[in-house]
Tab-separated table of C-alpha atoms in Angstrom:
chain	number	residue	atom	x	y	z
A	594	UNK	CA	11.498	30.285	38.551
A	595	UNK	CA	13.863	27.969	36.641
A	596	UNK	CA	12.917	25.084	38.940
A	597	UNK	CA	9.212	25.750	38.388
A	598	UNK	CA	9.723	25.726	34.630
A	599	UNK	CA	11.670	22.457	34.858
A	600	UNK	CA	8.935	20.754	36.927
A	601	UNK	CA	6.201	21.883	34.546
A	602	UNK	CA	8.264	20.794	31.533
A	603	UNK	CA	8.640	17.366	33.143
A	604	UNK	CA	4.873	17.129	33.563
A	605	UNK	CA	4.374	18.029	29.906
A	606	UNK	CA	6.983	15.430	28.891
A	607	UNK	CA	4.996	12.773	30.738
A	608	UNK	CA	1.730	13.801	29.064
A	609	UNK	CA	3.409	13.771	25.652
A	610	UNK	CA	5.224	10.461	26.211
A	611	UNK	CA	3.570	8.659	23.242
A	612	UNK	CA	4.913	11.292	20.851
A	613	UNK	CA	8.396	11.068	22.352
A	614	UNK	CA	8.247	7.283	22.007
A	615	UNK	CA	7.313	7.569	18.333
A	616	UNK	CA	10.166	10.033	17.871
A	617	UNK	CA	12.602	7.650	19.595
A	618	UNK	CA	11.485	4.856	17.238
A	619	UNK	CA	12.097	7.134	14.236
A	620	UNK	CA	8.418	7.268	13.260
A	621	UNK	CA	7.286	10.712	14.388
A	622	UNK	CA	9.129	12.689	11.711
A	623	UNK	CA	7.402	10.736	8.939
A	624	UNK	CA	4.016	11.164	10.599
A	625	UNK	CA	4.633	14.882	11.142
A	626	UNK	CA	5.615	15.496	7.519
A	627	UNK	CA	2.226	14.100	6.453
A	628	UNK	CA	-0.110	15.604	9.066
A	629	UNK	CA	1.540	19.032	9.373
A	630	UNK	CA	0.517	20.266	5.881
A	631	UNK	CA	-3.076	19.250	6.653
A	632	UNK	CA	-2.954	21.120	9.953
A	633	UNK	CA	-1.367	24.168	8.335
A	634	UNK	CA	-4.007	24.281	5.604
A	635	UNK	CA	-6.645	24.848	8.290
A	636	UNK	CA	-4.509	27.033	10.542
A	637	UNK	CA	-3.554	29.471	7.764
A	638	UNK	CA	-7.214	30.107	6.909
A	639	UNK	CA	-7.801	31.369	10.451
A	640	UNK	CA	-4.427	33.135	10.563
A	641	UNK	CA	-5.150	35.001	7.318
A	642	UNK	CA	-8.557	36.075	8.617
A	643	UNK	CA	-7.086	37.424	11.839
A	644	UNK	CA	-3.987	38.975	10.223
A	645	UNK	CA	-5.528	40.152	6.929
A	646	UNK	CA	-5.053	43.868	7.557
A	647	UNK	CA	-1.427	43.406	8.630
A	648	UNK	CA	-0.649	41.238	5.603
A	649	UNK	CA	-2.199	43.794	3.242
A	650	UNK	CA	-0.104	46.478	4.936
A	651	UNK	CA	3.046	44.349	4.740
A	652	UNK	CA	2.755	43.583	1.033
A	653	UNK	CA	1.288	46.936	-0.050
A	654	UNK	CA	4.560	48.210	-1.565
A	655	UNK	CA	5.757	45.040	-3.309
A	656	UNK	CA	5.336	46.703	-6.704
A	657	UNK	CA	7.993	49.262	-5.775
A	658	UNK	CA	10.602	46.510	-6.125
A	659	UNK	CA	9.742	45.405	-9.668
A	660	UNK	CA	12.979	44.938	-11.608
A	661	UNK	CA	13.980	45.668	-15.176
A	662	UNK	CA	11.803	42.842	-16.559
A	663	UNK	CA	8.673	44.797	-15.677
A	664	UNK	CA	7.251	41.894	-13.653
A	665	UNK	CA	7.911	41.192	-10.004
A	666	UNK	CA	10.108	38.110	-9.577
A	667	UNK	CA	9.380	36.707	-6.112
A	668	UNK	CA	10.757	33.746	-4.159
A	669	UNK	CA	8.718	32.491	-1.218
A	670	UNK	CA	10.749	30.484	1.291
A	671	UNK	CA	8.739	28.003	3.344
A	672	UNK	CA	5.752	28.553	1.079
A	673	UNK	CA	3.591	25.973	2.841
A	674	UNK	CA	0.093	25.929	1.345
A	675	UNK	CA	0.484	29.184	-0.603
A	676	UNK	CA	-1.469	31.256	1.907
A	677	UNK	CA	0.253	34.491	0.818
A	678	UNK	CA	-0.646	34.265	-2.884
A	679	UNK	CA	-3.811	36.323	-2.468
A	680	UNK	CA	-1.732	39.298	-1.294
A	681	UNK	CA	0.672	39.344	-4.252
A	682	UNK	CA	0.228	41.823	-7.133
A	683	UNK	CA	-1.153	40.667	-10.512
A	684	UNK	CA	1.447	39.190	-12.858
A	685	UNK	CA	3.857	38.418	-10.020
A	686	UNK	CA	6.140	35.483	-10.909
A	687	UNK	CA	6.441	33.177	-7.895
A	688	UNK	CA	9.010	30.476	-7.158
A	689	UNK	CA	8.129	28.404	-4.086
A	690	UNK	CA	10.664	26.762	-1.775
A	691	UNK	CA	9.786	24.242	0.929
A	692	UNK	CA	11.609	21.229	2.403
A	693	UNK	CA	8.368	19.240	2.763
A	694	UNK	CA	7.215	17.742	-0.581
A	695	UNK	CA	3.782	17.004	0.901
A	696	UNK	CA	2.872	20.684	0.584
A	697	UNK	CA	2.829	20.502	-3.216
A	698	UNK	CA	-0.781	19.330	-3.623
A	699	UNK	CA	-1.995	22.100	-1.300
A	700	UNK	CA	0.134	24.587	-3.209
A	701	UNK	CA	-1.405	23.553	-6.532
A	702	UNK	CA	-4.840	24.224	-5.058
A	703	UNK	CA	-3.753	27.747	-4.039
A	704	UNK	CA	-2.354	28.381	-7.515
A	705	UNK	CA	-5.714	27.428	-9.035
A	706	UNK	CA	-7.493	29.824	-6.655
A	707	UNK	CA	-5.093	32.721	-7.385
A	708	UNK	CA	-4.877	33.040	-11.149
A	709	UNK	CA	-3.525	36.579	-10.862
A	710	UNK	CA	-0.073	35.232	-9.934
A	711	UNK	CA	2.250	33.434	-12.346
A	712	UNK	CA	3.468	30.260	-10.663
A	713	UNK	CA	6.974	29.370	-11.838
A	714	UNK	CA	8.003	26.217	-9.939
A	715	UNK	CA	8.037	24.366	-6.633
A	716	UNK	CA	11.493	23.506	-5.322
A	717	UNK	CA	11.906	20.968	-2.532
A	718	UNK	CA	14.763	22.470	-0.516
A	719	UNK	CA	15.601	23.967	2.850
A	720	UNK	CA	15.890	27.728	2.992
A	721	UNK	CA	19.473	27.408	4.225
A	722	UNK	CA	20.482	25.903	0.862
A	723	UNK	CA	18.571	27.272	-2.138
A	724	UNK	CA	21.248	26.472	-4.704
A	725	UNK	CA	18.536	25.913	-7.333
A	726	UNK	CA	17.842	29.671	-7.273
A	727	UNK	CA	20.398	31.827	-9.081
A	728	UNK	CA	22.317	34.662	-7.447
A	729	UNK	CA	20.588	38.048	-7.700
A	730	UNK	CA	17.572	36.610	-9.525
A	731	UNK	CA	14.766	37.782	-7.203
A	732	UNK	CA	13.217	41.212	-6.782
A	733	UNK	CA	11.657	40.086	-3.499
A	734	UNK	CA	11.876	37.173	-1.082
A	735	UNK	CA	9.009	36.397	1.280
A	736	UNK	CA	9.127	34.419	4.527
A	737	UNK	CA	6.127	34.201	6.881
A	738	UNK	CA	5.959	31.934	9.938
A	739	UNK	CA	9.136	30.191	8.809
A	740	UNK	CA	12.108	31.650	10.686
A	741	UNK	CA	10.696	30.088	13.854
A	742	UNK	CA	11.454	26.599	12.534
A	743	UNK	CA	14.590	26.826	10.392
A	744	UNK	CA	17.736	25.188	11.729
A	745	UNK	CA	19.980	28.208	11.164
A	746	UNK	CA	18.532	31.709	10.907
A	747	UNK	CA	21.846	33.325	9.996
A	748	UNK	CA	22.394	30.912	7.126
A	749	UNK	CA	18.927	31.317	5.660
A	750	UNK	CA	19.273	35.112	5.774
A	751	UNK	CA	22.602	34.811	3.949
A	752	UNK	CA	20.813	32.770	1.277
A	753	UNK	CA	18.060	35.386	1.072
A	754	UNK	CA	20.643	38.098	0.459
A	755	UNK	CA	22.357	35.919	-2.165
A	756	UNK	CA	19.222	35.374	-4.292
A	757	UNK	CA	18.053	39.004	-4.002
A	758	UNK	CA	19.186	41.458	-6.647
A	759	UNK	CA	20.825	44.658	-5.373
A	760	UNK	CA	18.018	46.848	-4.061
A	761	UNK	CA	15.651	43.887	-3.702
A	762	UNK	CA	13.584	43.365	-0.553
A	763	UNK	CA	13.023	40.605	1.988
A	764	UNK	CA	9.504	40.556	3.497
A	765	UNK	CA	8.868	38.805	6.798
A	766	UNK	CA	6.104	38.169	9.326
A	767	UNK	CA	7.090	35.947	12.251
A	768	UNK	CA	5.932	34.998	15.709
A	769	UNK	CA	8.687	35.548	18.278
A	770	UNK	CA	9.528	35.279	21.962
A	771	UNK	CA	7.411	37.357	24.314
A	772	UNK	CA	8.958	39.917	26.656
A	773	UNK	CA	10.892	38.042	29.304
A	774	UNK	CA	9.016	39.548	32.225
A	775	UNK	CA	5.620	38.246	31.007
A	776	UNK	CA	3.600	35.142	31.828
A	777	UNK	CA	3.420	34.489	28.103
A	778	UNK	CA	7.191	34.038	27.981
A	779	UNK	CA	6.992	31.777	31.048
A	780	UNK	CA	4.570	29.429	29.267
A	781	UNK	CA	6.541	29.645	26.029
A	782	UNK	CA	9.513	28.228	27.939
A	783	UNK	CA	7.433	25.516	29.594
A	784	UNK	CA	5.836	24.300	26.370
A	785	UNK	CA	8.735	24.864	23.993
A	786	UNK	CA	10.249	21.320	23.992
A	787	UNK	CA	6.947	19.566	23.207
A	788	UNK	CA	5.798	22.346	20.859
A	789	UNK	CA	9.032	21.967	18.878
A	790	UNK	CA	8.388	18.262	18.382
A	791	UNK	CA	4.659	18.436	17.644
A	792	UNK	CA	4.799	21.387	15.260
A	793	UNK	CA	7.656	20.280	13.025
A	794	UNK	CA	10.509	22.260	14.574
A	795	UNK	CA	8.610	25.421	15.474
A	796	UNK	CA	10.403	27.334	18.259
A	797	UNK	CA	8.391	29.563	20.589
A	798	UNK	CA	11.295	31.417	22.197
A	799	UNK	CA	13.281	32.801	19.255
A	800	UNK	CA	14.271	36.461	19.262
A	801	UNK	CA	14.245	36.605	15.483
A	802	UNK	CA	14.543	40.389	15.298
A	803	UNK	CA	18.143	40.099	16.491
A	804	UNK	CA	19.086	37.843	13.563
A	805	UNK	CA	17.494	40.298	11.121
A	806	UNK	CA	19.375	43.218	12.648
A	807	UNK	CA	22.675	41.316	12.249
A	808	UNK	CA	22.044	40.218	8.647
A	809	UNK	CA	23.780	43.163	6.909
A	810	UNK	CA	20.774	44.509	5.018
A	811	UNK	CA	21.139	48.146	3.987
A	812	UNK	CA	17.793	49.021	5.587
A	813	UNK	CA	15.477	47.143	7.940
A	814	UNK	CA	11.944	48.417	8.529
A	815	UNK	CA	10.458	46.306	11.323
A	816	UNK	CA	7.569	46.573	13.755
A	817	UNK	CA	6.733	44.585	16.887
A	818	UNK	CA	3.087	43.885	17.651
A	819	UNK	CA	0.748	41.752	19.693
A	820	UNK	CA	-1.079	39.934	16.913
A	821	UNK	CA	-4.875	39.491	17.276
A	822	UNK	CA	-4.590	35.701	17.342
A	823	UNK	CA	-6.575	33.092	19.245
A	824	UNK	CA	-3.379	31.319	20.348
A	825	UNK	CA	-1.840	33.635	22.940
A	826	UNK	CA	1.573	31.942	22.760
A	827	UNK	CA	1.868	33.129	19.149
A	828	UNK	CA	0.718	36.707	19.650
A	829	UNK	CA	4.175	38.343	19.927
A	830	UNK	CA	5.067	39.135	16.310
A	831	UNK	CA	7.433	41.083	14.146
A	832	UNK	CA	6.765	42.120	10.553
A	833	UNK	CA	8.313	44.348	7.921
A	834	UNK	CA	10.883	44.271	5.153
A	835	UNK	CA	14.619	44.608	4.681
A	836	UNK	CA	16.394	45.964	1.618
A	837	UNK	CA	19.607	44.461	0.272
């Protein structure tokens, strides 16, 4: 099986040679940072349509974590185009974190379309180092389709715990590795190297639930599901929340 995967990966490498050449020349990262927000703007429309009921379920109890200020203070890590804004409760104060500055114009559009949320600021930073956000300042932290592409899951989860107040909650919805005995996992392995390059660091084979279970939250409420998505490689999902 390992040999078969290697041969198929080699074939994919050959087909994707122009992208690897651009990456070798140091050009692909710059191209990706520009085109990826445009791709994600379209992808998240379809994703939200197909995952609407699960997102409403996920965020249904956000108000339970409102702090002493009376308004929910929320930090979204890897905010992208602001696709989650529509699911946040009225008056929610949102700080957005993303390492790609090219998302800002798409984010502003989402803010204009979701006047029920109070947009605080957009911070260009990686989730592994959110030093611009004070310790214990957030009632909730949200991360959807992000833990697949961060460099260090353990570090970002440490940062999430740092910015959450005691009793605050971390909400997540992530695509993950399929069960190892399935054909889906086989193709995830075959396509992973090229997928990682094309989709700005996205990893198909991460077992993200293990990192969440190790992150020292006081409670983790998590479900596995086969998401009703068009892209079969992305159907294995986890979603839920963890309390500090």
